[in-house]
mmCIF file of C-alpha atoms and ligand atoms in Angstrom:
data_model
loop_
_atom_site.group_PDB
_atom_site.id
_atom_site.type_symbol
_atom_site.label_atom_id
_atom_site.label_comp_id
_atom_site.label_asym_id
_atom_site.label_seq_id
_atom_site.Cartn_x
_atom_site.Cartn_y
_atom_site.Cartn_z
ATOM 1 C CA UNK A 108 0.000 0.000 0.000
ATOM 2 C CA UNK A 109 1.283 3.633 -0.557
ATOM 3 C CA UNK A 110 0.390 6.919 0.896
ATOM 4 C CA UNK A 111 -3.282 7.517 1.919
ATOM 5 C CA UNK A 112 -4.466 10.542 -0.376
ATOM 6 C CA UNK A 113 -7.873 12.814 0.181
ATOM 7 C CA UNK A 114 -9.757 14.198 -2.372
ATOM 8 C CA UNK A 115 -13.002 14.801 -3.368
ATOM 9 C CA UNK A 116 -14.520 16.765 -6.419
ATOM 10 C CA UNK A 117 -16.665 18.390 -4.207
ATOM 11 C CA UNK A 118 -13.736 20.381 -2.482
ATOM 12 C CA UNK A 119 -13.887 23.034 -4.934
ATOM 13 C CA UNK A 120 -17.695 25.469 -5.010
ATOM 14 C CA UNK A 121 -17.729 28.168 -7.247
ATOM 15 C CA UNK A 122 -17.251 31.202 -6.474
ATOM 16 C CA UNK A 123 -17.494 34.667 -8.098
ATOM 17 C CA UNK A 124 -15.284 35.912 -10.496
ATOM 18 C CA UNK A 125 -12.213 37.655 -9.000
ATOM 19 C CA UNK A 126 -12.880 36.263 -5.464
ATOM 20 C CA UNK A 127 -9.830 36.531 -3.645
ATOM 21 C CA UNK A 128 -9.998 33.153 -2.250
ATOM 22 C CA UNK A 129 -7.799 30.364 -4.619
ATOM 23 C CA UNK A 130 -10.443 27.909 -4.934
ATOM 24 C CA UNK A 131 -9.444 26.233 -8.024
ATOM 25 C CA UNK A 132 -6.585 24.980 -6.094
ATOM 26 C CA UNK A 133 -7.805 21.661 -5.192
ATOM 27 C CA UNK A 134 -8.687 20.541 -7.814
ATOM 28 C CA UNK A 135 -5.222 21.677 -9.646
ATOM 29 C CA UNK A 136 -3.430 20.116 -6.176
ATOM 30 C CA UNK A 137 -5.015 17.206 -7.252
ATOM 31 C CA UNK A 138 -3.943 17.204 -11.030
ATOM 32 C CA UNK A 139 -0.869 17.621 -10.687
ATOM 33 C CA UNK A 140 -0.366 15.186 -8.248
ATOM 34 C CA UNK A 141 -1.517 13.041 -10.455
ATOM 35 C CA UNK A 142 0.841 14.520 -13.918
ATOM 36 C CA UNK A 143 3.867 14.708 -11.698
ATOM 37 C CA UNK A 144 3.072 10.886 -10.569
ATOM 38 C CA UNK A 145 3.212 11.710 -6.880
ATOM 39 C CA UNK A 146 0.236 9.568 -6.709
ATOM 40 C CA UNK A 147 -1.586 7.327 -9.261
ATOM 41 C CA UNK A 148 -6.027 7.036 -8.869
ATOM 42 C CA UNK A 149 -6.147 4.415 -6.669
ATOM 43 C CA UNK A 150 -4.149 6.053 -4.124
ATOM 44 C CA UNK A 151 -6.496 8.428 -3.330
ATOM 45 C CA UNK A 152 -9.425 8.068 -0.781
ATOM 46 C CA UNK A 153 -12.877 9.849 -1.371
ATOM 47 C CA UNK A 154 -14.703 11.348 1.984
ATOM 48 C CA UNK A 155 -18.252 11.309 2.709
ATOM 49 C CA UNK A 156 -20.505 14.267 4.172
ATOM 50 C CA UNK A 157 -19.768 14.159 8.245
ATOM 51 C CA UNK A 158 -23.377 13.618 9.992
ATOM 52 C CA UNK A 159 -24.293 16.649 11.552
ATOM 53 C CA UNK A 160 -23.532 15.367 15.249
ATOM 54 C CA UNK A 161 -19.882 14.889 14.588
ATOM 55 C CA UNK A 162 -19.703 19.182 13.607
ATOM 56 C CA UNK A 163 -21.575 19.338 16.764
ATOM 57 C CA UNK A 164 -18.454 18.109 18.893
ATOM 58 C CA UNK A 165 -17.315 20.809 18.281
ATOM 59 C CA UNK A 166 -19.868 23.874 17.215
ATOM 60 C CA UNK A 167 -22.934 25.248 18.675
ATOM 61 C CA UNK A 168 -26.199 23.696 17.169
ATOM 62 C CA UNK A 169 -27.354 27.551 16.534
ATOM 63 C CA UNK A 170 -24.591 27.742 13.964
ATOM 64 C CA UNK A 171 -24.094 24.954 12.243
ATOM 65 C CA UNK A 172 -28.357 25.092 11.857
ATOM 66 C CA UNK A 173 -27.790 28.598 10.799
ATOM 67 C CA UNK A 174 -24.546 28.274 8.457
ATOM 68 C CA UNK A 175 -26.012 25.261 6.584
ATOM 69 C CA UNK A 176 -29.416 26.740 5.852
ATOM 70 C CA UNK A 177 -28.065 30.492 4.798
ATOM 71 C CA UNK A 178 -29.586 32.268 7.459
ATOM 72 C CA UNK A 179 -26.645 33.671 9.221
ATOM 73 C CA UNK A 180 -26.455 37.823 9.177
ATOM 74 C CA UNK A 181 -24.674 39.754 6.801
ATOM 75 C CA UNK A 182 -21.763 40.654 9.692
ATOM 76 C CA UNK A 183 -21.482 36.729 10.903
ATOM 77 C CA UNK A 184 -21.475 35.833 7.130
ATOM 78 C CA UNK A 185 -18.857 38.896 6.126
ATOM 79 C CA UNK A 186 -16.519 37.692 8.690
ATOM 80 C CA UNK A 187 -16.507 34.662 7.309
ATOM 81 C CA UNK A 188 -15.934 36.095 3.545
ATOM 82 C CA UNK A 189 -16.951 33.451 1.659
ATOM 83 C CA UNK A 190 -20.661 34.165 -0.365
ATOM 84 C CA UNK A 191 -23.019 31.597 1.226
ATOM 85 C CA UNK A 192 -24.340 28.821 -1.736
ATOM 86 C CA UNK A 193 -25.354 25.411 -1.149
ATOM 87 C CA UNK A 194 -22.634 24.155 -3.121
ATOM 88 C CA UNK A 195 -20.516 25.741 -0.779
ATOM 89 C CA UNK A 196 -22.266 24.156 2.386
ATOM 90 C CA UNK A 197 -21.705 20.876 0.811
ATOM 91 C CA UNK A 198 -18.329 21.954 0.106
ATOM 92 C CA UNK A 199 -17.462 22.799 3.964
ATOM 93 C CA UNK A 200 -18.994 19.839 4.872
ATOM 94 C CA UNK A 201 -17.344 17.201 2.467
ATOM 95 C CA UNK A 202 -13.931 18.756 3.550
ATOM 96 C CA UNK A 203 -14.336 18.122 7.054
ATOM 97 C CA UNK A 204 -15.178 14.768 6.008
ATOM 98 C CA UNK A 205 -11.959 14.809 4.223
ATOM 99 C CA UNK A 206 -9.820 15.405 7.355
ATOM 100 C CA UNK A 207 -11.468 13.036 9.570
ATOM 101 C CA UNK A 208 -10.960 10.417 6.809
ATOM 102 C CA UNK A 209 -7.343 11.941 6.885
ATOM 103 C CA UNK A 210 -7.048 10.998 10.633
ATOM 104 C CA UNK A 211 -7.914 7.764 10.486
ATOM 105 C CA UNK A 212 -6.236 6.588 7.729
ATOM 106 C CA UNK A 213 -2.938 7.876 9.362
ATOM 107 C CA UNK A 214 -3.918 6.045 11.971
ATOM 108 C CA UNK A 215 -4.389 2.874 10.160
ATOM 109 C CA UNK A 216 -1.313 3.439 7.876
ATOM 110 C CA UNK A 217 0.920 5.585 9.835
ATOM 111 C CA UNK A 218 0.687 8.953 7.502
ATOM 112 C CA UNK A 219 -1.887 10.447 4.876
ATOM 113 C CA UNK A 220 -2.538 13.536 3.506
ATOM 114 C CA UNK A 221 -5.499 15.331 2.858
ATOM 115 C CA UNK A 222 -5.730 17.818 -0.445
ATOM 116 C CA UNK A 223 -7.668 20.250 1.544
ATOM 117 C CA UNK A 224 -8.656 21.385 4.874
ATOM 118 C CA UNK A 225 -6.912 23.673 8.038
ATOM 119 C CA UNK A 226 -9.467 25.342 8.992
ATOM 120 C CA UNK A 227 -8.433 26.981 11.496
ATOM 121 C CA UNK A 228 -9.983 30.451 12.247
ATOM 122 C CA UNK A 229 -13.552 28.427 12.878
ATOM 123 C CA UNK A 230 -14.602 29.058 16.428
ATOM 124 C CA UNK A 231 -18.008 26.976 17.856
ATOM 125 C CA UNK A 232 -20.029 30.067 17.627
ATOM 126 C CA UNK A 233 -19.049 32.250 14.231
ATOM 127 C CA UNK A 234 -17.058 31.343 11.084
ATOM 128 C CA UNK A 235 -13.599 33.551 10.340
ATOM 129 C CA UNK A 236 -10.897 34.183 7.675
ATOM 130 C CA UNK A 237 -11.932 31.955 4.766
ATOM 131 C CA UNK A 238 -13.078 29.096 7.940
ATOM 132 C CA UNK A 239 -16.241 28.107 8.538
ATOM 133 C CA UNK A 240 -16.000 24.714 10.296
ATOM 134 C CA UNK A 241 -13.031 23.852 12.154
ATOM 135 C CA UNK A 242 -11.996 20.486 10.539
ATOM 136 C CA UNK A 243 -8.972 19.744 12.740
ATOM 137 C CA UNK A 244 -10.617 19.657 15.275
ATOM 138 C CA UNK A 245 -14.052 17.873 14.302
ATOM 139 C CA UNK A 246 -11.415 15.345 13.427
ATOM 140 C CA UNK A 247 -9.784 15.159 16.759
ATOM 141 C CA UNK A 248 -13.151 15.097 18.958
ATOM 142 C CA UNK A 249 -14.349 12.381 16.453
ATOM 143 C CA UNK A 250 -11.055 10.258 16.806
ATOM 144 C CA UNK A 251 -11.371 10.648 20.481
ATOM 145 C CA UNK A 252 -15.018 9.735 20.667
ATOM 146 C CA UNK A 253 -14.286 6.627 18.095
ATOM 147 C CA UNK A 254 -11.645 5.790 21.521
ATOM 148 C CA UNK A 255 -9.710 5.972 18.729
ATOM 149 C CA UNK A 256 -7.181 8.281 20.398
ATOM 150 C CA UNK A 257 -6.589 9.785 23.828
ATOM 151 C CA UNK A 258 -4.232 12.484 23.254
ATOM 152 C CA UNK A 259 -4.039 14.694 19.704
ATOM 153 C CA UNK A 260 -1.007 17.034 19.387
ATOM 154 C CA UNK A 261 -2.076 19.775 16.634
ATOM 155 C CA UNK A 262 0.487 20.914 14.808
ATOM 156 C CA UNK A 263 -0.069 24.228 12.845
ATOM 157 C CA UNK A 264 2.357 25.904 10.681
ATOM 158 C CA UNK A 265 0.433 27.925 8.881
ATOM 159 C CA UNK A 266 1.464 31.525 8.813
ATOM 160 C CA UNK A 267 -1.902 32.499 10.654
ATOM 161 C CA UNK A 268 -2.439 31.772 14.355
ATOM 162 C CA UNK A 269 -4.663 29.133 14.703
ATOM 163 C CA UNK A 270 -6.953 31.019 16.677
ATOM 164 C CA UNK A 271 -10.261 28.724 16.271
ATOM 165 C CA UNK A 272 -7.934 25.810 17.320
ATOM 166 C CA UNK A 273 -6.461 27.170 20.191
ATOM 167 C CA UNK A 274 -9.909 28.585 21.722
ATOM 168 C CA UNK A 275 -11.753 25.343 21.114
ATOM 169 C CA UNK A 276 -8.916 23.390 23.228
ATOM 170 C CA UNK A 277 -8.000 25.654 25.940
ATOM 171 C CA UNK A 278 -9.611 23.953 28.657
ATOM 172 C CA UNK A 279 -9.042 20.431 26.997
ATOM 173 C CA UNK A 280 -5.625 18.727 28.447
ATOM 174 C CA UNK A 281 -6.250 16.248 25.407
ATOM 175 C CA UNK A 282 -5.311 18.330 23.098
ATOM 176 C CA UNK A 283 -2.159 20.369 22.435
ATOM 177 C CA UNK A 284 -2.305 23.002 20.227
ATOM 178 C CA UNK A 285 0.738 24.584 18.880
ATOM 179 C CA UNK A 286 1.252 27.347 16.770
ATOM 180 C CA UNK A 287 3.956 28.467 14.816
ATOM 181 C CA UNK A 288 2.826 31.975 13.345
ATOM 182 C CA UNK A 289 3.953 35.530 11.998
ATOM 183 C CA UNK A 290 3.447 37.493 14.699
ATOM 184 C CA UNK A 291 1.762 40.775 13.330
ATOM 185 C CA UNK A 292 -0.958 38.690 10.805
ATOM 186 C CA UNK A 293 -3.854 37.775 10.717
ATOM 187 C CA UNK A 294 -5.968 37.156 13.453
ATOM 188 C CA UNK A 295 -5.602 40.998 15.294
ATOM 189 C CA UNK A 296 -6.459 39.219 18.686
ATOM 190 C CA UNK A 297 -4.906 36.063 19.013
ATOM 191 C CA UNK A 298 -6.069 33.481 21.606
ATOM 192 C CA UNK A 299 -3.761 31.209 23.470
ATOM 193 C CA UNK A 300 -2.500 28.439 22.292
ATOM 194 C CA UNK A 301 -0.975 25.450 24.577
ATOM 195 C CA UNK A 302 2.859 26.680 22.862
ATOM 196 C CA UNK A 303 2.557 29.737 20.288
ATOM 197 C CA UNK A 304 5.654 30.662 18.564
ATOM 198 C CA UNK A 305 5.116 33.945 17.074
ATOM 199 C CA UNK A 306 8.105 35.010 14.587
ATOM 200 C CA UNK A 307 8.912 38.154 13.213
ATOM 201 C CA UNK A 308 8.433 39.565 9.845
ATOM 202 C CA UNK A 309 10.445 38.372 6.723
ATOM 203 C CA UNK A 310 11.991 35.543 8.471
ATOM 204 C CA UNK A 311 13.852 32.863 6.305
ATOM 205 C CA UNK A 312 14.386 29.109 5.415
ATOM 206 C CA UNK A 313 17.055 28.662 8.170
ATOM 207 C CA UNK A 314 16.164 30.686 11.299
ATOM 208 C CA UNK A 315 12.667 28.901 10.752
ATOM 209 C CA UNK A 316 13.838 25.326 10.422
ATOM 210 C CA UNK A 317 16.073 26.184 13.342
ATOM 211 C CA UNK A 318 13.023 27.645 16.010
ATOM 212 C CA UNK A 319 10.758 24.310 14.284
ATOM 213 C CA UNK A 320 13.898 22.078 15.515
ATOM 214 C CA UNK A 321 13.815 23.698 19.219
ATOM 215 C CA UNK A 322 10.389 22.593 19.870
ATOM 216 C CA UNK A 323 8.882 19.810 17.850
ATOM 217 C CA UNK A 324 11.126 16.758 19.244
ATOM 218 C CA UNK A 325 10.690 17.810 22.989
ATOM 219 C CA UNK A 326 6.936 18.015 22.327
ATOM 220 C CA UNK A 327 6.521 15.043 21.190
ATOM 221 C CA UNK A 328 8.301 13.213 23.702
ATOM 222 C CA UNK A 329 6.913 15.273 26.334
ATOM 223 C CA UNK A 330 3.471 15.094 25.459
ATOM 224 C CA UNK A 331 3.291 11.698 23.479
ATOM 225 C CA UNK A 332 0.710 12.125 21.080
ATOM 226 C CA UNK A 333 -1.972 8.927 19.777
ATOM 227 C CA UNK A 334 -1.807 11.117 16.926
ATOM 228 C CA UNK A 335 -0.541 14.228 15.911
ATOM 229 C CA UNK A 336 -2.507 16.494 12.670
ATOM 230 C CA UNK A 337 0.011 18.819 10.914
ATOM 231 C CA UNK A 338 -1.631 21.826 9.570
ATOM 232 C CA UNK A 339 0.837 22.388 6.443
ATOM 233 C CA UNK A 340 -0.015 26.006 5.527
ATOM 234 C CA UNK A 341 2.307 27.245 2.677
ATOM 235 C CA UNK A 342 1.355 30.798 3.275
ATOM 236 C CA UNK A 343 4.864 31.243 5.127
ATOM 237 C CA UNK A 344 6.085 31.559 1.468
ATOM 238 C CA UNK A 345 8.309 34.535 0.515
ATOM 239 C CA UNK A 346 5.729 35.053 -2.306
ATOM 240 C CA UNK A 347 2.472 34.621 -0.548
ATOM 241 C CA UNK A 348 0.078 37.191 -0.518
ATOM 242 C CA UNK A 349 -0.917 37.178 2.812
ATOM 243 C CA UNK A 350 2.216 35.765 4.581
ATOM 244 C CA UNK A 351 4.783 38.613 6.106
ATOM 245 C CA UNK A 352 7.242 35.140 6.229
ATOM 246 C CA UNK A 353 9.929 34.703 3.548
ATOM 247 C CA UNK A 354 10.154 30.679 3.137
ATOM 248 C CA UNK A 355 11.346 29.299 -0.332
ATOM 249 C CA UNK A 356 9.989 26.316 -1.914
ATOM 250 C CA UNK A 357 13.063 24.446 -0.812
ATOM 251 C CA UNK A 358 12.330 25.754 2.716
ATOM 252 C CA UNK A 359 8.662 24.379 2.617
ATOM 253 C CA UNK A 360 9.645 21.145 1.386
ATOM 254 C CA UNK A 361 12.536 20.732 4.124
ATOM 255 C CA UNK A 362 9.944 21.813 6.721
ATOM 256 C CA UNK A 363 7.617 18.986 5.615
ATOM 257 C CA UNK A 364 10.512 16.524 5.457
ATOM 258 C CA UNK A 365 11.201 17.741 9.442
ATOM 259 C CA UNK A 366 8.282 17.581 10.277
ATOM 260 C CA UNK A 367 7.045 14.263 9.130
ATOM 261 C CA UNK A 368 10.167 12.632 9.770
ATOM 262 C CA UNK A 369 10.210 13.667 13.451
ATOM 263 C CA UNK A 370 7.244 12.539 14.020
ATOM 264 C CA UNK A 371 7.011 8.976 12.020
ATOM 265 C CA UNK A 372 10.455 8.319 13.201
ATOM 266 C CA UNK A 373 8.941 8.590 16.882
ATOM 267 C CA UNK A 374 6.497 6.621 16.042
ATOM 268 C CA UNK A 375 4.047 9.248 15.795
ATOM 269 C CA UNK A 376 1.038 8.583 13.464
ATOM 270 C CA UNK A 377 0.671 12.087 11.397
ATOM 271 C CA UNK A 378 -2.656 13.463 9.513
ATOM 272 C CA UNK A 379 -2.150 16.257 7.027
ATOM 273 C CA UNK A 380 -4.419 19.346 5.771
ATOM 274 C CA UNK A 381 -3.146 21.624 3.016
ATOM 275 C CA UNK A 382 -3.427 24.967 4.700
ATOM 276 C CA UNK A 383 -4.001 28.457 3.831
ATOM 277 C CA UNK A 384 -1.895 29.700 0.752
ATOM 278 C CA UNK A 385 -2.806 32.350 -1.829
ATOM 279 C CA UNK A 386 -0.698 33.762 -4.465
ATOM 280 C CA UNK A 387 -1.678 35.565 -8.041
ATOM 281 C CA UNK A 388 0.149 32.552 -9.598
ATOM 282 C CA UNK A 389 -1.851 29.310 -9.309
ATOM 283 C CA UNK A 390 0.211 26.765 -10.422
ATOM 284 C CA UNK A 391 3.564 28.254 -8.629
ATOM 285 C CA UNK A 392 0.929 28.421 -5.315
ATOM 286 C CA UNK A 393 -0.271 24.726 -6.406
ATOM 287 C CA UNK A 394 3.065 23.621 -6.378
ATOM 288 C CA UNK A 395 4.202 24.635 -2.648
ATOM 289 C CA UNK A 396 0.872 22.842 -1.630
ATOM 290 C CA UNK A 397 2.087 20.163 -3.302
ATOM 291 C CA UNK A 398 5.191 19.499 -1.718
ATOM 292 C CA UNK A 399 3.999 18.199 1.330
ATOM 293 C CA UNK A 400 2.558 15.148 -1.229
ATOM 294 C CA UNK A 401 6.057 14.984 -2.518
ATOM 295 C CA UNK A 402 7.438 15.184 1.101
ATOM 296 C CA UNK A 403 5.320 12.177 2.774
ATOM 297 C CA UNK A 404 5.882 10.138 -0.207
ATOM 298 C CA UNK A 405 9.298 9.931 0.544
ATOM 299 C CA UNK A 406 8.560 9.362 4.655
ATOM 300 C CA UNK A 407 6.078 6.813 3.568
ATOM 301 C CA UNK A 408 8.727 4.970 1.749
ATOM 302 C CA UNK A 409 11.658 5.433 3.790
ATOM 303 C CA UNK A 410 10.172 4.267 6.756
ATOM 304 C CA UNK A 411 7.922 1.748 4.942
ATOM 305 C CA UNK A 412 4.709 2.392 6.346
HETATM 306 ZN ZN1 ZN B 23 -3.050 31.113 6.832
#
């Protein structure tokens, strides 16, 4: 067997033209996966639509009732800043699926990566910044409520504090949440993660492979995860958008490679969502995403998973 792959048509709902958000770029992530031959078809897994119940681990009834049917307000909805369409309901909901299908096929196989999700900006109450459910962790209440798992270490590298995350989990000893993030982003207020690292603006490939290295081995060991979900947000690139950071692709891909091989070398099972990313350029921004593919291929088959 090779590495577990998510995907799902579904993951990309139109949107209008010029939107700001890179929606194409799952289904291009997907692509070129599949022209590059990182992965051939039957390597990749296709989620179902989460029952409602398993959102509800995690967000109020009120909202999800409200988000799925279109009748949140025009300020609950603009904070969100996504136009509300069914497609895009099904869309939210399909990805979740997508990450919980993630998490349990890493822990079945030892590593698998989703094509989509990170979520992270989704409190219980009110969607944010492109989020509207928070997929990471729906997947690590559902794990746990599977007794599945005990303890979920959430890795999240995107370049945005994982806000959502971090609220959610801050009176849950369960769950770890760090966050690795540029310090004067996106959110404004941040909450309080179990570790935040905030760095400062413009920083590069090796001071940020160096801070990663300080903490992810010791957390590990420390907290000794059933699982861990890596939140692989590209938007650290030196040519992202909405980053501040000033990664290269080479950086990214040596992150991924640390990452993943910390954690399978410990013996760590590790789940992987996409992240935020957003450039002009589509296929450069498809790329980066795409090296986290390129990355766990390699873990898979070093360590033989
Ligand atoms: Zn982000």
């Amino acid at each position: 067997m090779d590495l577990p792959i998510i995907y799902h048509p579904d993951y990309v709902a139109p949107l209008p033209e010029g939107h700001r958000f890179p929606m194409p770029k799952f289904r291009h992530l997907y692509e070129l996966l599949l022209a590059d031959g990182v992965a051939y078809p039957e390597q990749f897994h296709t989620p179902e639509r989460p029952p409602s119940d398993w959102i509800g681990l995690v967000h109020t009834p009120e909202y999800v009732q409200a988000y799925c049917a279109g009748t949140l307000d025009a300020k609950a909805q603009r904070r969100i800043g996504l136009p509300w369409s069914p497609t895009l309901v099904n869309r939210t909901c399909t990805a979740v699926g997508g990450t919980i299908l993630t998490a349990q096929l890493a822990l079945s196989q030892g590593l698998a990566c989703n094509t989509a999700g990170g979520t992270h900006h989704a409190f219980p109450g009110y969607g944010s910044g492109f989020c509207i459910f928070n997929d990471l962790a729906i997947a690590a209440r559902v794990l746990q409520q599977m007794d599945l798992v005990h303890k979920v270490l959430i890795v999240d590298l995107d370049v945005h504090q994982g806000d959502g995350t971090a609220f959610i989990f801050q009176n849950d000893p369960s769950v770890f949440t760090f966050s690795m993030h540029c310090e004067v982003n996106f959110p404004g207020t941040k909450q309080k993660s179990d570790l935040d690292v905030p760095l400062p603006v413009g920083m590069e490939d090796d001071a940020y492979l160096q801070t990663l290295a300080q903490y992810l081995p010791d957390l590990l060991s420390d907290f000794q995860p059933d699982l861990v979900l890596y939140d692989a947000g590209v938007d650290p690139h030196a040519g992202d958008r909405l980053g501040k950071l000033a990664l290269t692709d080479s950086g990214i891909f040596c992150r991924e490679m640390q990452v993943l091989s910390t954690c399978v070398a410990g013996g760590y099972p590790v789940g992987c969502v996409i992240g935020g990313g957003y450039a002009d350029e589509l296929n450069s921004l498809v790329y980066r995403h795409s090296l986290l593919h390129r990355a766990a291929n390699e873990i898979y088959c070093q360590y033989r998973l």
